[in-house]
Amino acid sequence: MDKLVIEGGYPLSGTVGIHGAKNAALPILAASLLANGEVQIRNVPNLLDIQVMIGILRRLGCNVSYEQQAVKVDASTLSTTVIPEDLMKQMRSSIFLMGPLLAKYGEVTVYQPGGCAIGERKIDLHLDGLRALGAEIIEQSEQITCRASRLTGADIHLEFPSVGATENIMMAAVLAEGRTTITNAAREPEIQDLQRFLNTMGAQVIGAGTDTITITGVKSLQSCSYGIIPDRIVAGTIMIAAAATRGNVTLTGCNPGHISSLLHVLRRAGVQINACNDIIKVSCMTRPKPVGRIVTSPYPSFPTDLQSQVMVLLSLADGFSIMKETVFESRFKHVHELNVMGADISVDANAALIRGVPRLYGATVEATDLRAGAALVIAGLAAQGRTVVEQVHHIDRGYDRLELLFQSLGAKMLRQSVVPEELDFAN
Ligand code: UD1
């Protein structure tokens, strides 16, 4: 129940390195179950979601260590294929364990992860994909059991290029008999990272990064050592914060090619960007310009995971912009909080009309989800006065101690641990 307290109005400045990608690490940790032998995964960020995934792997009986951003997983001691319901409810991404457990052990039981703050988030495409590979799926209220003595390759067309469904099907198909083709597959960089990881273990997967992925099943996969790609959403969040505070920041160890849609939007907003190899320099000395219309959609279009953060920058622009959200149905909860801070944003169905204001003002606001929370932190850094962001555990799911990162760039920002009221003996 921590809070972040931010004294706004100070331009960010300095150099910062980018940690490994949460959305690549989660499926890769799940896929490590597929190997016969120990797998070492490097550049794994220290985040709440990663701790939950490691917790699940341990509860399944795996031997897992995590030291200095490196996770070692040995699944030879696995004792159950039932994902504990409490952990499943804590993190939707536990759904990634379905494909690997089914492929390797012939059975898996999970619980409906349910919707979340940003939308309904169904798993029908995951289940349809596994069914197409030959799994029998038994749904009993919240519990879902998938069984298959042997999976068989199939042609699977996704109605929507779901990131998670693409990954789950890839992880199940690597040990299936014959060839699987996924069409209208998601093309995110994290899917390419998963392909590289699976192939490092001996799988035969081609096409990740395009809309058609072909997987030729193999008999078994071996241990390996693998390094995760940098987190493009963390990189994007820092760049937007640098621009919103009219700062001057250098990001190292990132991949500019993974965020070209953001670079394009920031340049339209008048932000100076210099990208070379794995380094991006961002600076913004003047009020941002409005950018017209941005539409979030699957990669390589503008990512939904940077929608709320960019909205902060546009709320400070000299004119109107429109943000249309097409990936999740209720991802505008930060708008209310930004308006409390003085922004002028109105929402009509899945579009937000952002009228730029000269400045934001500090206020007490609540992080309703991970990226909404990151947006409020950026707003607090840019605002005049003090901002308190509550419900920081949402932010901790995807950013490794965001306050330390921004402090290293000169931000006046502290974490305040909140003792639950009933335990606060001082009151
Ligand atoms: C992943 C990312 C998340 C990102 C999202 C979209 C991870 C751990 N998370 O989430 O940060 O915001 O991609 O880029 O990688 N859908 C269905 N049925 C399904 C699956 C999805 O209808 O079976 C719908 C969802 O409700 C949503 C849309 O498809 O509206 C996109 O979901 P998806 O691409 O699957 O996102 P996730 O994998 O959950």
XYZ file of C-alpha atoms and ligand atoms in Angstrom:
466
model
C 0.000 0.000 0.000
C 2.879 2.418 -0.726
C 2.491 5.954 -2.048
C 4.777 7.997 -4.255
C 5.221 11.600 -3.233
C 6.473 13.846 -6.030
C 7.541 17.483 -5.891
C 6.943 18.462 -9.505
C 8.362 21.012 -11.877
C 11.990 19.864 -12.142
C 13.303 18.942 -15.622
C 14.689 15.401 -15.767
C 18.300 15.204 -16.802
C 20.998 12.527 -17.008
C 21.556 9.009 -18.296
C 19.636 5.858 -17.454
C 19.866 2.177 -18.509
C 16.764 0.192 -19.465
C 15.892 -3.050 -17.655
C 14.692 -6.264 -19.284
C 11.171 -6.472 -20.708
C 8.462 -7.765 -18.358
C 6.287 -8.850 -21.260
C 9.137 -10.890 -22.749
C 10.318 -12.334 -19.426
C 6.895 -13.655 -18.340
C 6.239 -16.015 -21.282
C 9.918 -16.987 -21.399
C 9.867 -17.968 -17.711
C 6.764 -20.073 -18.436
C 8.451 -21.620 -21.494
C 11.485 -22.616 -19.398
C 9.320 -25.535 -18.148
C 9.641 -27.076 -21.596
C 13.360 -27.843 -21.242
C 14.852 -31.095 -20.052
C 17.401 -29.579 -17.691
C 18.182 -26.233 -16.126
C 17.499 -23.016 -18.027
C 19.203 -19.718 -17.203
C 17.441 -16.495 -18.157
C 19.393 -13.239 -17.880
C 18.277 -9.588 -17.742
C 15.091 -10.519 -15.853
C 13.714 -7.349 -14.219
C 12.935 -7.323 -10.498
C 9.181 -6.651 -10.653
C 6.120 -7.771 -8.770
C 4.778 -9.742 -11.767
C 8.106 -11.566 -12.111
C 8.056 -12.442 -8.387
C 4.540 -13.860 -8.821
C 5.605 -15.965 -11.829
C 8.628 -17.274 -9.880
C 6.265 -18.010 -6.960
C 4.001 -20.056 -9.239
C 6.926 -22.016 -10.700
C 8.049 -22.844 -7.133
C 4.513 -23.866 -6.088
C 4.478 -26.214 -9.106
C 7.575 -27.857 -7.591
C 10.269 -26.328 -9.808
C 13.635 -25.373 -8.421
C 14.036 -21.645 -9.076
C 16.744 -19.180 -8.063
C 16.846 -15.434 -8.800
C 20.071 -13.521 -8.296
C 21.398 -10.396 -10.004
C 18.703 -10.319 -12.663
C 19.374 -13.968 -13.595
C 16.747 -16.660 -13.042
C 17.599 -20.369 -13.077
C 14.701 -22.769 -13.530
C 14.928 -26.527 -13.149
C 11.549 -28.148 -13.815
C 12.712 -31.744 -13.288
C 11.229 -31.656 -9.759
C 7.763 -30.473 -10.935
C 5.081 -32.112 -8.788
C 1.760 -30.688 -10.014
C 0.232 -29.144 -13.141
C -2.479 -27.260 -11.252
C -1.844 -23.513 -11.086
C -2.863 -22.287 -7.607
C -6.071 -20.248 -7.855
C -4.842 -17.456 -5.535
C -1.760 -16.782 -7.699
C -3.777 -17.105 -10.905
C -6.061 -14.336 -9.632
C -3.053 -12.191 -8.713
C -1.619 -12.181 -12.216
C -3.324 -12.786 -15.554
C -0.014 -13.777 -17.131
C -0.124 -17.085 -15.241
C -2.206 -18.130 -18.255
C 1.152 -18.457 -20.096
C 1.787 -21.684 -18.205
C -1.048 -23.440 -20.048
C 0.784 -24.051 -23.320
C 4.081 -25.323 -21.849
C 2.481 -27.557 -19.157
C 0.050 -29.093 -21.647
C 2.810 -29.723 -24.202
C 5.286 -31.248 -21.768
C 3.076 -33.011 -19.194
C -0.165 -33.608 -21.137
C -2.366 -31.820 -18.625
C -2.868 -28.437 -16.990
C -5.507 -26.904 -14.734
C -5.931 -23.157 -14.502
C -8.610 -20.797 -13.209
C -10.394 -18.094 -15.194
C -8.140 -15.070 -14.752
C -11.193 -12.827 -15.091
C -11.319 -9.263 -16.309
C -9.206 -6.450 -14.946
C -9.184 -2.682 -14.658
C -8.489 -2.160 -18.360
C -11.091 -4.498 -19.850
C -12.718 -7.892 -20.081
C -9.584 -9.716 -21.325
C -11.057 -13.003 -22.484
C -8.964 -16.139 -23.094
C -11.128 -17.714 -25.819
C -8.371 -17.394 -28.459
C -5.903 -19.214 -26.169
C -8.383 -22.056 -25.602
C -9.427 -22.288 -29.285
C -5.756 -22.527 -30.270
C -5.009 -25.320 -27.798
C -8.196 -27.136 -28.876
C -7.038 -26.941 -32.505
C -3.793 -28.667 -31.441
C -5.897 -31.547 -30.076
C -6.428 -30.621 -26.436
C -9.606 -31.620 -24.666
C -10.795 -28.654 -22.619
C -13.111 -29.111 -19.648
C -14.544 -25.923 -18.158
C -16.193 -26.251 -14.721
C -17.277 -22.869 -13.428
C -13.963 -21.045 -12.804
C -11.722 -24.073 -13.370
C -10.327 -25.011 -16.787
C -8.562 -28.334 -17.357
C -6.774 -29.054 -20.655
C -5.640 -32.573 -21.532
C -3.875 -34.184 -24.481
C -1.754 -37.298 -24.564
C -0.082 -35.884 -27.698
C -0.623 -32.537 -29.419
C -0.759 -32.446 -33.231
C 0.225 -29.500 -35.447
C -2.622 -27.486 -37.002
C -3.367 -24.363 -39.039
C -4.659 -21.742 -36.608
C -6.047 -18.386 -37.653
C -6.430 -15.813 -34.884
C -9.467 -13.547 -35.237
C -7.432 -10.848 -33.471
C -3.610 -10.806 -33.218
C -3.620 -11.464 -29.470
C -0.131 -11.327 -27.972
C -0.860 -13.867 -25.233
C -2.736 -16.315 -27.476
C 0.069 -16.226 -30.081
C 2.622 -16.976 -27.339
C 0.580 -19.729 -25.689
C 0.032 -21.501 -29.009
C 3.733 -21.196 -29.919
C 4.750 -22.726 -26.559
C 2.299 -25.606 -26.953
C 3.157 -26.285 -30.603
C 6.939 -26.644 -30.146
C 6.497 -30.209 -28.832
C 3.473 -31.113 -31.026
C 3.679 -33.713 -33.753
C 4.063 -32.045 -37.159
C 3.707 -28.475 -38.288
C 1.619 -25.643 -36.836
C 0.935 -22.401 -38.671
C -0.461 -19.365 -36.856
C -1.909 -16.734 -39.186
C -2.852 -13.200 -38.134
C -0.301 -13.743 -35.357
C 0.741 -10.857 -33.122
C 4.025 -9.279 -34.278
C 5.299 -7.681 -31.052
C 9.079 -7.733 -30.324
C 8.308 -9.917 -27.275
C 7.025 -12.617 -29.643
C 10.296 -12.475 -31.547
C 12.129 -12.809 -28.223
C 10.066 -15.882 -27.352
C 10.879 -17.412 -30.753
C 14.622 -16.817 -30.192
C 14.396 -18.371 -26.718
C 12.468 -21.438 -27.924
C 14.934 -21.930 -30.789
C 17.878 -21.600 -28.377
C 16.354 -24.583 -26.509
C 16.222 -26.513 -29.818
C 12.732 -25.660 -31.124
C 12.019 -24.942 -34.789
C 10.026 -21.730 -34.990
C 10.138 -19.224 -37.853
C 8.199 -16.110 -38.788
C 7.880 -14.252 -35.451
C 7.682 -10.541 -36.225
C 5.477 -11.260 -39.248
C 1.787 -12.217 -39.186
C 2.539 -15.888 -39.988
C 4.472 -18.082 -37.567
C 5.382 -21.659 -38.433
C 6.379 -24.156 -35.784
C 7.728 -27.596 -36.604
C 7.360 -29.831 -33.580
C 10.446 -31.471 -32.057
C 10.701 -34.389 -29.595
C 12.359 -32.492 -26.746
C 14.011 -29.225 -25.751
C 17.296 -28.723 -23.939
C 18.695 -26.416 -21.275
C 20.112 -23.074 -22.394
C 21.180 -19.616 -21.283
C 19.307 -16.654 -22.715
C 19.150 -12.827 -22.277
C 15.829 -10.908 -22.389
C 15.352 -7.852 -24.649
C 15.107 -4.355 -23.101
C 11.681 -3.115 -22.016
C 10.305 -0.839 -24.739
C 7.447 0.391 -22.549
C 9.797 1.420 -19.739
C 12.007 3.175 -22.317
C 8.939 4.929 -23.737
C 7.738 5.974 -20.277
C 11.095 7.607 -19.478
C 11.228 9.376 -22.845
C 7.749 10.818 -22.330
C 8.641 11.892 -18.779
C 11.766 13.627 -20.113
C 9.681 15.492 -22.698
C 6.851 16.379 -20.289
C 9.308 17.916 -17.791
C 11.162 19.743 -20.620
C 14.234 17.759 -19.703
C 17.243 16.243 -21.401
C 17.737 12.490 -20.904
C 19.885 9.779 -22.493
C 18.619 6.181 -22.474
C 21.151 3.388 -22.898
C 20.686 -0.326 -23.598
C 17.399 0.130 -25.433
C 16.145 -0.770 -28.903
C 14.859 2.299 -30.803
C 13.442 0.004 -33.521
C 10.939 -1.396 -30.994
C 9.381 2.020 -30.321
C 9.430 3.681 -33.730
C 5.714 4.560 -33.479
C 6.415 6.481 -30.253
C 9.478 8.215 -31.739
C 7.254 9.358 -34.611
C 4.595 10.783 -32.234
C 7.180 12.508 -30.035
C 8.860 14.113 -33.051
C 5.445 15.378 -34.224
C 5.025 16.888 -30.756
C 8.261 18.808 -31.286
C 10.432 16.644 -29.027
C 14.093 16.398 -30.107
C 15.145 12.765 -30.491
C 18.465 11.357 -31.514
C 18.524 7.539 -31.773
C 21.693 5.633 -32.596
C 22.296 1.910 -32.011
C 21.051 1.219 -28.457
C 21.104 4.840 -27.300
C 18.295 7.399 -27.451
C 18.736 11.063 -26.498
C 15.533 12.979 -25.736
C 15.153 16.668 -25.078
C 12.298 19.136 -25.126
C 12.834 22.821 -24.439
C 9.472 24.228 -25.507
C 5.779 23.509 -24.947
C 4.793 20.337 -26.863
C 2.764 20.665 -30.072
C -0.556 18.849 -30.514
C -0.291 15.758 -32.743
C -3.760 15.359 -34.277
C -5.020 11.803 -33.829
C -3.303 8.731 -32.374
C -4.906 5.291 -32.612
C -3.624 2.446 -30.452
C -3.478 -0.940 -32.185
C -1.274 -4.022 -32.333
C 2.451 -3.710 -33.147
C 3.952 -2.003 -35.078
C 1.224 0.610 -34.529
C 1.078 2.804 -31.457
C 1.068 0.589 -28.313
C -1.862 0.683 -25.903
C 0.726 0.343 -23.107
C 2.006 3.895 -23.850
C -1.402 5.498 -24.403
C -1.875 6.915 -20.894
C 1.697 8.229 -20.651
C 1.527 10.052 -23.997
C -1.807 11.524 -22.961
C 0.017 13.411 -20.184
C 2.369 15.014 -22.694
C -0.516 15.922 -25.013
C -2.475 17.405 -22.108
C 0.353 19.969 -21.860
C 0.413 20.688 -25.611
C -0.484 23.947 -27.280
C -3.753 22.719 -28.888
C -6.096 19.701 -29.344
C -5.186 16.050 -29.863
C -7.316 12.908 -30.036
C -6.403 9.503 -28.600
C -8.409 6.512 -29.813
C -8.018 3.228 -27.871
C -8.851 0.138 -29.926
C -7.130 -2.677 -27.976
C -8.791 -2.570 -24.532
C -12.313 -1.389 -23.827
C -11.821 0.524 -20.555
C -8.376 1.995 -20.596
C -9.174 5.643 -19.846
C -9.404 5.487 -16.039
C -6.402 7.808 -15.713
C -8.376 10.586 -17.454
C -10.368 11.365 -14.314
C -7.170 11.599 -12.252
C -5.409 13.776 -14.853
C -8.398 16.122 -14.901
C -8.112 16.392 -11.090
C -4.574 17.644 -11.786
C -5.896 20.340 -14.127
C -5.889 18.527 -17.482
C -8.805 19.103 -19.849
C -9.675 15.721 -21.361
C -13.112 14.410 -22.288
C -13.914 10.845 -23.235
C -16.490 9.730 -25.764
C -16.682 5.905 -26.050
C -13.161 4.801 -27.026
C -11.814 8.252 -27.941
C -10.374 10.944 -25.703
C -10.309 14.586 -26.759
C -7.312 16.259 -25.147
C -7.320 20.049 -24.956
C -3.831 21.130 -23.995
C -3.445 23.296 -20.878
C -0.395 25.415 -19.946
C 0.269 23.461 -16.750
C -0.843 20.663 -14.431
C -1.115 21.026 -10.660
C -0.129 18.575 -7.932
C -2.937 16.529 -6.336
C -3.581 13.226 -4.601
C -4.439 10.662 -7.268
C -4.856 6.912 -7.509
C -3.076 4.487 -9.847
C -5.888 2.296 -11.202
C -3.607 0.037 -13.244
C 0.057 -0.324 -14.172
C 0.369 2.103 -17.095
C -2.222 4.540 -15.726
C -0.027 4.702 -12.626
C 3.063 5.456 -14.721
C 1.137 8.255 -16.447
C 0.232 9.821 -13.090
C 3.881 9.740 -12.048
C 4.820 11.599 -15.256
C 2.029 14.094 -14.589
C 3.344 14.566 -11.035
C 6.898 15.154 -12.294
C 5.665 17.805 -14.742
C 3.102 19.432 -12.443
C 3.476 22.476 -10.263
C 3.422 21.486 -6.579
C 3.138 18.177 -4.767
C 1.494 15.038 -6.139
C 0.758 11.894 -4.165
C 0.179 8.759 -6.238
C -1.640 6.034 -4.293
C -1.947 2.291 -5.024
C 1.695 2.050 -6.107
C 1.600 -1.758 -6.163
C 0.094 -1.445 -9.656
C 3.213 0.449 -10.799
C 5.537 -2.062 -9.101
C 4.095 -4.774 -11.372
C 6.005 -3.339 -14.332
C 8.671 -0.854 -13.165
C 11.643 -1.702 -10.945
C 11.547 1.000 -8.209
C 10.388 3.842 -10.455
C 11.225 6.396 -7.767
C 14.935 5.394 -7.772
C 15.026 5.536 -11.552
C 13.565 9.056 -11.672
C 15.622 10.188 -8.643
C 18.736 9.267 -10.649
C 17.500 11.775 -13.253
C 17.088 14.537 -10.663
C 13.423 14.050 -9.777
C 12.228 14.968 -6.297
C 10.260 11.828 -5.630
C 9.990 9.531 -2.620
C 8.225 6.314 -1.719
C 6.194 6.409 1.457
C 5.348 3.054 2.969
C 1.853 3.168 4.360
C 1.129 1.126 7.450
C -2.415 -0.254 7.217
C -4.683 1.782 9.503
C -5.494 -1.062 11.887
C -1.768 -1.657 12.505
C -0.836 1.998 12.863
C -0.364 2.164 16.629
C 0.633 5.832 16.466
C -2.952 6.814 15.645
C -0.257 -8.264 -23.753
C 0.630 -7.485 -22.826
C -0.041 -6.189 -22.390
C -0.486 -5.391 -23.607
C -1.299 -6.240 -24.559
C -1.610 -5.533 -25.859
C 1.852 -9.250 -21.723
C 2.138 -9.959 -20.454
N 0.915 -8.310 -21.664
O -1.430 -8.592 -23.019
O 0.887 -5.432 -21.628
O -1.270 -4.289 -23.192
O -0.580 -7.461 -24.885
O -0.467 -5.104 -26.489
O 2.486 -9.475 -22.733
N -8.533 -11.019 -26.455
C -9.664 -11.799 -26.647
N -9.546 -13.148 -26.485
C -8.365 -13.744 -26.150
C -7.222 -12.941 -25.957
C -7.337 -11.567 -26.117
O -10.730 -11.291 -26.960
O -8.321 -14.970 -26.018
C -8.641 -9.535 -26.578
C -8.397 -8.851 -25.213
O -9.579 -8.809 -24.446
C -7.925 -7.471 -25.655
C -7.178 -7.761 -26.967
O -7.606 -9.051 -27.393
O -9.026 -6.634 -25.905
C -5.673 -7.731 -26.816
O -5.272 -8.714 -25.903
P -3.880 -9.472 -25.997
O -3.126 -9.035 -27.222
O -4.142 -10.915 -25.828
O -3.138 -8.896 -24.731
P -2.432 -9.714 -23.583
O -1.643 -10.825 -24.157
O -3.407 -10.009 -22.502
